[in-house]
Amino acid sequence: MLQNIKILALQGKWLGSAAKTLERYKTEALANKGKFDLLVLPELCHTPYFPFEENDAHFDYAITKDSPIVEEWKNLAKFLKCVLVFPFFEKRAKGIYHNSAFVFERDGSIAGFYRKSHIPDDPCFYEKYYFMPGDTGFKVIPTSAGNLGVLICWDQWFPEAARILALQGADILIYPTAIGWDANEPKKIYARQLDSWVVAMRGHATANRLFVLAVNRVGKENNLSFWGNSFICAPDGFIIKQQSAEREEMIVSIDLNEIEQNRRIWLHFRDRRVDQYYDILNMWIDNGK
Amino acid sequence: MLQNIKILALQGKWLGSAAKTLERYKTEALANKGKFDLLVLPELCHTPYFPFEENDAHFDYAITKDSPIVEEWKNLAKFLKCVLVFPFFEKRAKGIYHNSAFVFERDGSIAGFYRKSHIPDDPCFYEKYYFMPGDTGFKVIPTSAGNLGVLICWDQWFPEAARILALQGADILIYPTAIGWDANEPKKIYARQLDSWVVAMRGHATANRLFVLAVNRVGKENNLSFWGNSFICAPDGFIIKQQSAEREEMIVSIDLNEIEQNRRIWLHFRDRRVDQYYDILNMWIDNGK
């Protein structure tokens, strides 16, 4: 397996149609052919952020696992000779939908598949209406560009998901994302919210001593301004590279050997007290019992 | 229960004897009498950082739960009318030792007790030699100054401990600490190590939407320079106050109502997938199975 991984993260924007939006990602990827081993697209890369409202017409955006779009990007992974994280709105069966992601290997085969497990519901983010909570569980995806722990957006706030993937040997946690500000929120809270989002994921890096990559959406859609600021951090939480709030691509090179080096100094895993962790399986604990 | 909590954190230094070291903490606390509801001392507050080496003579530093020092500080909590987190080297039975902390209520009663669960062992931090891993588990301690989640130093790297206390309704996670740089380490890594330590705990705040307080040791002892930088952060991870690497006291006021306000915006707990978390009870998972 490669130890030096070059990653192309395409912080993206909805361009009015699936065709135009995907064409731009494709153009950017092709322009960088040969310069990266791993390509990551943002959450729901072929749709607008339709959960801003509850409208059953939006289920039409969903595609099946064997749809022509999926097939095209699988072939593109092969053409680009890269591992590809392709997040999409999945129609699984009649009236059954998920927020999912494929991981394709550079030979065009399917390396893995994940369905978003933690589903948010907030004003302008009505995801519980659209997505059945994922049933894939958290399974590391071994690829030629590292052992990938693919999670999606809201999953990023849950240390359990990060830990379980780390325990399986994940090298990089990858969070395709669509997070932004609702225009009804006071602007003064923006900076703290953004930092809180970054810190939550940097925290997963420090606790698990692995790389963390978030690839967000940008642009204004309805009442939402997606905040970009995609970033990758090292196993000690240090931000290697972070983007602005504009549409842009990020190419970054990481050395997976840093994980071993870092864990030799910070031997957290050695000292876990799994005999004391059973209570974590509760939704809540009343009166300390 | 109070909602506005004034905290006195005494970032401390070993002054050559238990008597001198404790006398200084006492003087500082008495000078601020009436100005705080909660007083927190650093890890092993009555001893030097003896685990810098393995030496069985150092077991003599240990005190029992009913020792005069413990009795004196319990009485001091009553005199100061404050909740007190008192970390100490506990002699439990013949040859049985723990790294522990009492929480005293402002009426001089015992509110709770905790034994450090995660025990480190690194060059200059030979704690596995001295301390039996704690068997108290993670139990929130209800006090008149909030529901306290008391953990100790190395516990701060483990999201499971933070989460389990949060699930029991903890308002403030409190980490008495003794962390510093070993003089053999290259100085260029200092800034990143310090930030990693802060980020790990800020991560617990964002994931659990509660306050986090770390109270560290300062000063040089043998080959170690304790780095101070005690801090408290808000439920979104924002650093409310952080100290320097010098001996100093920190008084800070927090409003526990922020927890409810913050959780209404970030409804993480609602969406946990405990049906998918069983694998977290493994020490490690081979080959993704």
Coordinates of C-alpha atoms in Angstrom, one line a residue:
Chain A
M1 CA 0.0 0.0 0.0
L2 CA 1.1 3.5 -0.8
Q3 CA 2.3 5.5 2.3
N4 CA 2.5 8.9 0.6
I5 CA -1.1 9.8 -0.5
K6 CA -1.9 12.7 -2.7
I7 CA -5.5 13.8 -2.2
L8 CA -7.6 16.0 -4.4
A9 CA -10.6 17.4 -2.4
L10 CA -13.1 19.2 -4.6
Q11 CA -14.9 21.7 -2.4
G12 CA -18.1 22.0 -4.5
K13 CA -21.0 24.1 -5.5
W14 CA -24.4 23.3 -6.9
L15 CA -24.6 24.7 -10.5
G16 CA -28.3 24.4 -11.2
S17 CA -28.3 20.9 -12.7
A18 CA -26.7 17.5 -11.9
A19 CA -25.1 17.5 -15.4
K20 CA -23.4 20.9 -15.0
T21 CA -22.4 20.3 -11.4
L22 CA -20.8 16.9 -12.1
E23 CA -19.3 18.2 -15.4
R24 CA -17.3 20.8 -13.4
Y25 CA -16.1 18.2 -10.8
K26 CA -15.1 16.0 -13.8
T27 CA -13.2 18.8 -15.5
E28 CA -11.3 19.7 -12.4
A29 CA -10.4 16.0 -11.8
L30 CA -9.3 15.5 -15.4
A31 CA -7.2 18.7 -15.3
N32 CA -5.3 17.2 -12.4
K33 CA -5.0 13.7 -13.8
G34 CA -1.9 11.9 -12.4
K35 CA -1.4 14.4 -9.6
F36 CA -3.6 12.5 -7.0
D37 CA -4.3 9.1 -5.6
L38 CA -7.6 9.9 -3.8
L39 CA -10.4 12.1 -5.0
V40 CA -13.2 13.2 -2.6
L41 CA -16.4 15.0 -3.6
P42 CA -18.8 16.7 -1.1
E43 CA -22.0 15.2 0.3
L44 CA -24.9 14.6 -2.2
C45 CA -22.6 15.8 -5.0
H46 CA -25.1 15.4 -7.8
T47 CA -28.1 17.3 -6.2
P48 CA -28.8 20.7 -4.7
Y49 CA -29.1 20.7 -0.9
F50 CA -32.8 19.8 -1.3
P51 CA -33.4 19.0 2.5
F52 CA -33.7 22.8 3.0
E53 CA -37.5 22.0 2.8
E54 CA -39.7 18.9 3.0
N55 CA -41.1 18.3 -0.5
D56 CA -41.8 14.8 -1.8
A57 CA -40.9 15.9 -5.3
H58 CA -37.2 16.0 -4.2
F59 CA -37.1 12.3 -3.9
D60 CA -36.8 12.4 -7.7
Y61 CA -33.2 13.5 -7.2
A62 CA -32.3 10.1 -5.9
I63 CA -30.3 7.6 -8.0
T64 CA -29.8 3.8 -7.6
K65 CA -26.5 2.1 -6.9
D66 CA -26.5 0.9 -10.5
S67 CA -27.5 4.2 -12.2
P68 CA -25.6 5.6 -15.2
I69 CA -24.2 8.4 -13.0
V70 CA -22.7 5.9 -10.6
E71 CA -21.4 3.9 -13.5
E72 CA -19.8 6.9 -15.1
W73 CA -17.9 7.9 -12.0
K74 CA -16.8 4.3 -11.3
N75 CA -15.3 4.4 -14.8
L76 CA -13.8 7.8 -14.2
A77 CA -12.0 6.4 -11.1
K78 CA -10.5 3.8 -13.5
F79 CA -9.6 6.4 -16.1
L80 CA -8.0 8.7 -13.5
K81 CA -6.4 5.7 -11.8
C82 CA -7.5 7.1 -8.4
V83 CA -9.5 6.0 -5.4
L84 CA -12.8 7.9 -5.4
V85 CA -15.2 8.8 -2.7
F86 CA -18.5 9.5 -4.4
P87 CA -21.4 10.6 -2.1
F88 CA -24.9 10.4 -3.5
F89 CA -28.6 10.4 -2.8
E90 CA -29.5 6.7 -2.9
K91 CA -32.8 5.2 -3.9
R92 CA -32.6 1.8 -2.4
A93 CA -36.1 0.5 -2.9
K94 CA -39.7 1.8 -3.4
G95 CA -39.9 4.8 -1.1
I96 CA -36.6 3.8 0.7
Y97 CA -33.8 6.4 0.5
H98 CA -30.4 6.9 2.0
N99 CA -27.6 9.5 2.1
S100 CA -24.7 7.3 0.9
A101 CA -21.2 7.1 -0.5
F102 CA -19.4 4.7 -2.7
V103 CA -15.6 4.2 -2.6
F104 CA -14.2 3.1 -5.9
E105 CA -10.8 1.6 -6.4
R106 CA -8.4 2.8 -9.1
D107 CA -9.1 -0.2 -11.2
G108 CA -12.8 0.7 -11.3
S109 CA -13.9 -1.9 -8.8
I110 CA -16.1 -1.1 -5.8
A111 CA -13.9 -0.9 -2.7
G112 CA -16.7 -0.1 -0.2
F113 CA -20.0 1.5 0.5
Y114 CA -21.4 3.5 3.4
R115 CA -24.8 4.9 4.4
K116 CA -24.9 7.9 6.7
S117 CA -25.8 6.7 10.2
H118 CA -26.6 9.9 12.1
I119 CA -29.3 11.9 10.5
P120 CA -29.9 15.6 11.5
D121 CA -33.0 17.6 11.6
D122 CA -32.8 21.3 12.1
P123 CA -34.5 24.3 10.5
C124 CA -33.3 24.2 6.9
F125 CA -31.8 20.8 7.4
Y126 CA -34.8 18.5 7.3
E127 CA -32.8 15.3 6.6
K128 CA -34.9 13.0 8.8
Y129 CA -37.7 13.4 6.3
Y130 CA -35.6 12.1 3.4
F131 CA -33.0 9.6 4.7
M132 CA -33.5 6.3 6.4
P133 CA -30.6 6.1 9.0
G134 CA -27.8 4.0 7.5
D135 CA -27.6 0.2 8.3
T136 CA -24.1 -0.4 6.9
G137 CA -22.5 0.2 10.3
F138 CA -19.0 1.6 10.5
K139 CA -16.6 -0.5 8.4
V140 CA -13.1 0.5 7.4
I141 CA -12.6 0.4 3.6
P142 CA -9.1 -0.8 2.7
T143 CA -7.9 0.8 -0.6
S144 CA -4.7 1.4 -2.4
A145 CA -4.8 4.9 -1.0
G146 CA -5.0 3.9 2.7
N147 CA -7.6 2.4 5.0
L148 CA -10.5 4.8 4.7
G149 CA -13.1 5.6 7.3
V150 CA -15.9 7.1 5.3
L151 CA -18.5 9.0 7.3
I152 CA -20.9 11.7 6.1
C153 CA -21.5 15.2 7.5
W154 CA -23.6 15.0 10.8
D155 CA -21.6 11.8 11.6
Q156 CA -18.7 14.2 12.3
W157 CA -20.1 15.1 15.7
F158 CA -20.1 11.6 17.1
P159 CA -16.8 10.3 18.6
E160 CA -18.2 6.7 18.6
A161 CA -18.2 6.5 14.8
A162 CA -14.6 7.9 14.6
R163 CA -13.4 5.5 17.3
I164 CA -14.9 2.4 15.8
L165 CA -13.3 3.1 12.5
A166 CA -10.0 3.8 14.2
L167 CA -10.2 0.5 16.0
Q168 CA -10.4 -1.2 12.6
G169 CA -7.2 0.5 11.4
A170 CA -8.6 3.5 9.6
D171 CA -5.8 5.8 8.3
I172 CA -8.0 8.7 7.2
L173 CA -11.5 9.6 8.3
I174 CA -13.3 11.3 5.4
Y175 CA -16.4 13.5 5.9
P176 CA -18.1 14.6 2.7
T177 CA -20.2 17.5 4.1
A178 CA -22.9 20.1 3.4
I179 CA -22.8 22.5 6.3
G180 CA -23.6 26.2 6.3
W181 CA -25.3 29.1 7.9
D182 CA -28.9 29.7 7.9
A183 CA -29.6 33.4 7.0
N184 CA -31.9 33.6 10.0
E185 CA -29.0 33.0 12.4
P186 CA -27.2 36.0 13.9
K187 CA -23.9 36.6 12.0
K188 CA -22.0 37.1 15.3
I189 CA -22.1 33.4 16.0
Y190 CA -20.6 32.4 12.6
A191 CA -16.9 32.3 13.6
R192 CA -17.6 30.2 16.8
Q193 CA -19.8 27.7 14.9
L194 CA -17.2 27.2 12.2
D195 CA -14.4 26.7 14.8
S196 CA -16.6 24.3 16.7
W197 CA -17.1 22.2 13.6
V198 CA -13.3 22.1 12.9
V199 CA -12.5 21.4 16.5
A200 CA -14.9 18.5 16.8
M201 CA -13.1 16.7 13.9
R202 CA -9.6 17.7 15.1
G203 CA -10.7 16.1 18.3
H204 CA -11.3 12.8 16.5
A205 CA -7.8 13.1 15.1
T206 CA -6.1 13.6 18.5
A207 CA -8.1 10.9 20.2
N208 CA -7.5 8.4 17.5
R209 CA -4.2 9.6 16.0
L210 CA -5.2 9.4 12.4
F211 CA -5.8 11.9 9.6
V212 CA -9.1 13.6 9.2
L213 CA -10.5 15.2 6.0
A214 CA -13.7 17.2 5.6
V215 CA -14.9 18.2 2.1
N216 CA -17.7 20.7 2.3
R217 CA -20.1 22.4 -0.1
V218 CA -19.9 26.1 -0.9
G219 CA -22.3 28.7 -2.4
K220 CA -25.7 30.0 -1.5
E221 CA -28.8 27.8 -1.9
N222 CA -32.1 29.3 -0.8
N223 CA -31.7 30.4 2.8
L224 CA -28.4 28.6 3.3
S225 CA -24.8 29.7 2.7
F226 CA -22.5 26.7 2.7
W227 CA -19.4 27.6 4.6
G228 CA -16.7 25.7 2.7
N229 CA -13.5 25.7 4.9
S230 CA -12.8 22.1 4.0
F231 CA -9.6 20.9 5.7
I232 CA -7.3 18.1 6.4
C233 CA -5.6 17.6 9.8
A234 CA -2.7 15.4 11.0
P235 CA -2.9 12.7 13.6
D236 CA -2.1 15.3 16.3
G237 CA -5.0 17.5 15.1
F238 CA -2.7 20.0 13.4
I239 CA -4.4 21.6 10.4
I240 CA -2.3 20.8 7.3
K241 CA -4.4 22.7 4.9
Q242 CA -7.7 24.6 5.1
Q243 CA -9.7 26.2 2.3
S244 CA -11.7 29.4 2.2
A245 CA -15.5 29.7 1.7
E246 CA -15.1 29.8 -2.1
R247 CA -15.3 27.0 -4.6
E248 CA -11.8 25.7 -5.0
E249 CA -9.8 22.5 -5.2
M250 CA -7.2 21.4 -2.7
I251 CA -4.4 19.0 -3.5
V252 CA -2.5 17.8 -0.4
S253 CA 0.0 15.2 0.2
I254 CA 0.1 13.2 3.4
D255 CA 2.4 10.5 4.8
L256 CA 0.6 7.6 6.5
N257 CA 3.8 6.7 8.3
E258 CA 3.0 9.7 10.6
I259 CA 0.3 7.6 12.2
E260 CA 2.7 5.0 13.5
Q261 CA 5.2 7.7 14.6
N262 CA 2.5 9.6 16.4
R263 CA 1.0 6.6 18.1
R264 CA 4.4 5.6 19.5
I265 CA 4.4 8.9 21.4
W266 CA 0.8 8.9 22.3
L267 CA -0.2 5.4 23.2
H268 CA -3.9 6.0 23.8
F269 CA -5.2 2.7 22.4
R270 CA -3.0 0.7 24.7
D271 CA -4.8 2.1 27.7
R272 CA -8.5 2.0 26.8
R273 CA -10.7 0.7 29.6
V274 CA -13.3 -1.2 27.6
D275 CA -14.4 -2.9 30.9
Q276 CA -15.7 0.5 31.9
Y277 CA -17.4 1.6 28.6
Y278 CA -20.6 -0.3 28.7
D279 CA -22.7 2.7 29.6
I280 CA -21.9 4.3 26.3
L281 CA -24.5 2.0 24.7
N282 CA -27.3 4.0 26.5
M283 CA -29.2 6.8 24.7
W284 CA -29.2 8.7 28.1
I285 CA -28.8 7.8 31.7
D286 CA -31.3 9.1 34.2
N287 CA -30.1 10.2 37.7
G288 CA -26.7 8.8 37.1
K289 CA -28.0 5.2 37.0
Chain B
M1 CA -28.8 24.4 42.0
L2 CA -26.8 27.4 41.1
Q3 CA -26.6 28.2 37.4
N4 CA -23.9 30.9 37.5
I5 CA -20.8 29.1 38.8
K6 CA -17.7 30.9 39.8
I7 CA -14.6 28.7 39.6
L8 CA -11.2 29.2 41.2
A9 CA -8.7 27.0 39.4
L10 CA -5.3 26.9 41.1
Q11 CA -2.6 26.1 38.5
G12 CA 0.0 24.8 40.8
K13 CA 3.6 24.1 41.4
W14 CA 5.5 21.7 43.7
L15 CA 7.3 23.8 46.4
G16 CA 9.5 21.1 47.8
S17 CA 7.2 19.7 50.5
A18 CA 3.6 18.8 50.9
A19 CA 3.2 21.3 53.7
K20 CA 4.6 24.3 51.7
T21 CA 2.7 23.3 48.5
L22 CA -0.6 22.9 50.2
E23 CA -0.1 26.0 52.3
R24 CA 0.2 28.1 49.2
Y25 CA -3.0 26.6 47.7
K26 CA -4.7 27.3 51.0
T27 CA -3.4 30.9 51.1
E28 CA -4.6 31.6 47.6
A29 CA -8.0 30.0 48.3
L30 CA -8.5 32.0 51.5
A31 CA -7.5 35.2 49.8
N32 CA -10.4 34.7 47.4
K33 CA -12.9 33.5 50.0
G34 CA -16.5 34.3 48.9
K35 CA -15.5 34.9 45.3
F36 CA -15.9 31.3 44.0
D37 CA -18.3 28.3 44.3
L38 CA -15.9 25.7 43.0
L39 CA -12.2 25.2 43.7
V40 CA -10.1 22.8 41.7
L41 CA -6.5 21.8 42.4
P42 CA -4.1 20.0 40.0
E43 CA -3.5 16.2 39.9
L44 CA -1.6 14.8 42.9
C45 CA -1.7 18.2 44.5
H46 CA 0.2 17.2 47.7
T47 CA 3.2 15.4 46.0
P48 CA 5.9 16.1 43.5
Y49 CA 5.5 14.4 40.2
F50 CA 7.2 11.3 41.5
P51 CA 6.3 9.0 38.5
F52 CA 9.2 10.6 36.6
E53 CA 11.0 7.5 37.8
E54 CA 10.2 4.1 39.3
N55 CA 11.3 4.1 42.9
D56 CA 9.4 2.2 45.6
A57 CA 10.3 4.8 48.2
H58 CA 7.8 7.2 46.4
F59 CA 4.9 5.1 47.6
D60 CA 5.5 6.9 50.9
Y61 CA 3.9 10.0 49.4
A62 CA 0.5 8.2 49.4
I63 CA -2.2 9.1 51.9
T64 CA -5.4 7.3 52.9
K65 CA -8.9 8.6 52.3
D66 CA -9.2 9.4 56.0
S67 CA -5.7 11.0 56.4
P68 CA -5.3 14.3 58.2
I69 CA -4.6 16.1 54.9
V70 CA -7.9 14.9 53.4
E71 CA -9.7 15.9 56.6
E72 CA -8.1 19.3 56.6
W73 CA -9.2 20.1 53.0
K74 CA -12.7 18.7 53.6
N75 CA -13.0 21.2 56.5
L76 CA -11.5 23.9 54.3
A77 CA -14.3 23.3 51.8
K78 CA -16.8 23.9 54.6
F79 CA -14.9 27.0 55.8
L80 CA -14.7 28.4 52.2
K81 CA -18.3 27.4 51.5
C82 CA -17.2 25.9 48.2
V83 CA -17.3 22.7 46.3
L84 CA -13.7 21.4 46.2
V85 CA -12.0 18.9 43.8
F86 CA -9.1 17.5 45.7
P87 CA -6.8 15.2 43.7
F88 CA -4.5 13.0 45.7
F89 CA -2.2 9.9 45.8
E90 CA -4.3 7.3 47.5
K91 CA -3.1 4.4 49.6
R92 CA -6.1 2.1 49.5
A93 CA -4.7 -1.0 51.1
K94 CA -1.3 -2.7 51.7
G95 CA 0.6 -2.2 48.5
I96 CA -2.6 -0.9 46.6
Y97 CA -2.4 2.6 45.3
H98 CA -4.5 4.9 43.1
N99 CA -4.4 8.3 41.5
S100 CA -7.7 9.7 43.0
A101 CA -9.8 12.7 43.6
F102 CA -12.4 13.6 46.2
V103 CA -15.2 16.1 45.6
F104 CA -16.3 17.8 48.8
E105 CA -19.5 19.7 49.1
R106 CA -19.6 23.2 50.6
D107 CA -21.1 21.8 53.8
G108 CA -18.0 19.7 54.3
S109 CA -19.6 16.4 53.2
I110 CA -18.3 14.1 50.6
A111 CA -20.0 14.7 47.3
G112 CA -18.1 12.1 45.3
F113 CA -14.9 10.2 44.7
Y114 CA -13.1 9.1 41.6
R115 CA -10.1 6.9 40.7
K116 CA -8.1 7.6 37.5
S117 CA -9.1 5.0 35.0
H118 CA -6.6 5.4 32.2
I119 CA -3.0 5.1 33.4
P120 CA -0.2 6.3 31.1
D121 CA 3.3 5.0 30.8
D122 CA 5.9 7.0 28.8
P123 CA 9.4 8.0 29.4
C124 CA 9.3 10.2 32.6
F125 CA 5.6 9.3 33.2
Y126 CA 5.9 5.8 34.7
E127 CA 2.4 5.9 36.2
K128 CA 1.6 2.2 35.5
Y129 CA 4.2 1.3 38.1
Y130 CA 2.4 3.3 40.8
F131 CA -1.3 3.3 40.1
M132 CA -3.8 0.5 39.9
P133 CA -6.3 1.5 37.2
G134 CA -9.4 3.0 38.8
D135 CA -12.4 0.8 39.5
T136 CA -14.9 3.6 40.3
G137 CA -16.1 3.9 36.7
F138 CA -17.4 7.1 35.4
K139 CA -20.1 8.5 37.7
V140 CA -21.4 12.1 37.5
I141 CA -21.1 13.9 40.9
P142 CA -24.1 16.1 41.6
T143 CA -23.0 19.2 43.6
S144 CA -24.4 22.6 44.5
A145 CA -21.9 23.9 41.8
G146 CA -23.2 21.7 39.0
N147 CA -23.1 18.1 38.0
L148 CA -19.4 17.4 37.9
G149 CA -17.7 14.9 35.6
V150 CA -14.3 14.5 37.4
L151 CA -11.6 12.7 35.4
I152 CA -7.8 12.9 35.8
C153 CA -5.1 13.8 33.3
W154 CA -4.6 10.9 30.8
D155 CA -8.3 10.3 30.9
Q156 CA -8.6 13.5 28.8
W157 CA -7.6 11.7 25.6
F158 CA -10.5 9.2 25.8
P159 CA -13.8 10.3 24.3
E160 CA -15.6 7.3 26.0
A161 CA -15.1 8.7 29.5
A162 CA -16.3 12.1 28.5
R163 CA -19.3 10.7 26.7
I164 CA -20.4 8.4 29.6
L165 CA -20.3 11.3 32.0
A166 CA -22.2 13.5 29.6
L167 CA -24.9 10.9 29.3
Q168 CA -25.4 11.1 33.1
G169 CA -26.0 14.8 32.8
A170 CA -22.5 16.2 33.6
D171 CA -22.3 20.0 33.3
I172 CA -18.6 20.4 33.6
L173 CA -15.9 17.9 32.8
I174 CA -12.9 18.6 35.2
Y175 CA -9.4 17.3 34.5
P176 CA -6.8 17.9 37.2
T177 CA -3.6 17.4 35.2
A178 CA 0.2 17.0 35.4
I179 CA 1.4 17.3 31.8
G180 CA 4.6 18.8 30.5
W181 CA 7.5 18.5 28.2
D182 CA 10.4 16.1 28.7
A183 CA 13.6 18.0 28.2
N184 CA 14.8 15.2 25.8
E185 CA 12.0 16.1 23.3
P186 CA 12.8 18.5 20.5
K187 CA 11.4 22.0 21.3
K188 CA 10.0 22.4 17.8
I189 CA 7.2 20.0 18.7
Y190 CA 6.1 21.9 21.8
A191 CA 3.5 24.2 20.3
R192 CA 1.8 21.3 18.4
Q193 CA 1.7 19.1 21.5
L194 CA 0.1 21.8 23.6
D195 CA -2.5 22.5 21.0
S196 CA -3.2 18.8 20.5
W197 CA -3.9 18.6 24.3
V198 CA -6.2 21.6 24.2
V199 CA -8.0 20.4 21.1
A200 CA -8.6 16.9 22.5
M201 CA -10.6 18.4 25.4
R202 CA -12.3 21.1 23.3
G203 CA -13.4 18.2 21.2
H204 CA -15.2 16.6 24.2
A205 CA -16.9 19.9 24.7
T206 CA -18.3 20.1 21.2
A207 CA -19.3 16.5 21.0
N208 CA -21.1 16.6 24.3
R209 CA -22.0 20.3 24.6
L210 CA -20.8 20.9 28.1
F211 CA -18.1 22.9 29.8
V212 CA -14.6 21.5 30.1
L213 CA -12.0 22.6 32.6
A214 CA -8.3 21.4 32.8
V215 CA -6.1 22.4 35.7
N216 CA -2.5 21.7 35.2
R217 CA 0.7 21.8 37.1
V218 CA 3.6 24.3 36.3
G219 CA 7.3 24.4 37.1
K220 CA 10.3 22.3 36.4
E221 CA 10.7 19.0 38.3
N222 CA 13.7 16.9 37.3
N223 CA 13.6 16.4 33.5
L224 CA 10.0 17.7 33.2
S225 CA 8.6 21.2 32.6
F226 CA 4.9 21.2 33.3
W227 CA 3.3 23.4 30.7
G228 CA 0.4 25.0 32.6
N229 CA -2.0 26.5 30.1
S230 CA -5.0 25.5 32.2
F231 CA -8.2 26.5 30.5
I232 CA -11.9 26.3 30.5
C233 CA -14.0 26.1 27.4
A234 CA -17.7 26.6 26.6
P235 CA -20.1 23.9 25.3
D236 CA -19.2 24.8 21.7
G237 CA -15.5 24.4 22.5
F238 CA -14.8 28.1 22.6
I239 CA -11.9 28.9 25.1
I240 CA -13.3 31.2 27.7
K241 CA -10.1 31.6 29.5
Q242 CA -6.6 30.1 29.3
Q243 CA -3.6 30.6 31.5
S244 CA 0.1 30.9 30.8
A245 CA 2.9 28.5 31.7
E246 CA 3.4 30.3 35.1
R247 CA 1.9 29.6 38.5
E248 CA -1.3 31.6 38.7
E249 CA -4.8 31.4 39.8
M250 CA -7.8 31.7 37.5
I251 CA -11.3 32.8 38.5
V252 CA -13.9 32.4 35.9
S253 CA -17.7 32.6 35.9
I254 CA -19.8 30.3 33.8
D255 CA -23.5 30.1 33.1
L256 CA -24.8 26.5 33.1
N257 CA -27.8 27.6 31.1
E258 CA -25.6 27.8 28.1
I259 CA -25.7 24.0 28.0
E260 CA -29.4 23.9 27.3
Q261 CA -29.2 26.8 24.9
N262 CA -26.3 25.1 23.0
R263 CA -27.9 21.7 22.9
R264 CA -31.1 23.1 21.4
I265 CA -29.1 24.2 18.4
W266 CA -26.8 21.1 18.2
L267 CA -29.1 18.1 18.9
H268 CA -26.3 15.5 18.9
F269 CA -27.7 13.4 21.7
R270 CA -31.0 12.9 20.0
D271 CA -29.3 11.2 17.0
R272 CA -26.9 8.8 18.6
R273 CA -27.0 5.3 17.0
V274 CA -26.3 3.1 20.0
D275 CA -27.5 0.1 17.9
Q276 CA -24.3 0.6 15.9
Y277 CA -21.8 1.3 18.7
Y278 CA -21.1 -2.3 20.1
D279 CA -17.7 -2.5 18.4
I280 CA -16.5 0.3 20.7
L281 CA -16.2 -2.3 23.4
N282 CA -13.3 -4.0 21.6
M283 CA -9.6 -3.2 22.5
W284 CA -8.8 -3.4 18.7
I285 CA -10.5 -5.0 15.7
D286 CA -8.3 -7.1 13.4
N287 CA -8.9 -7.0 9.6
G288 CA -12.0 -5.0 10.0
K289 CA -13.8 -7.9 11.7

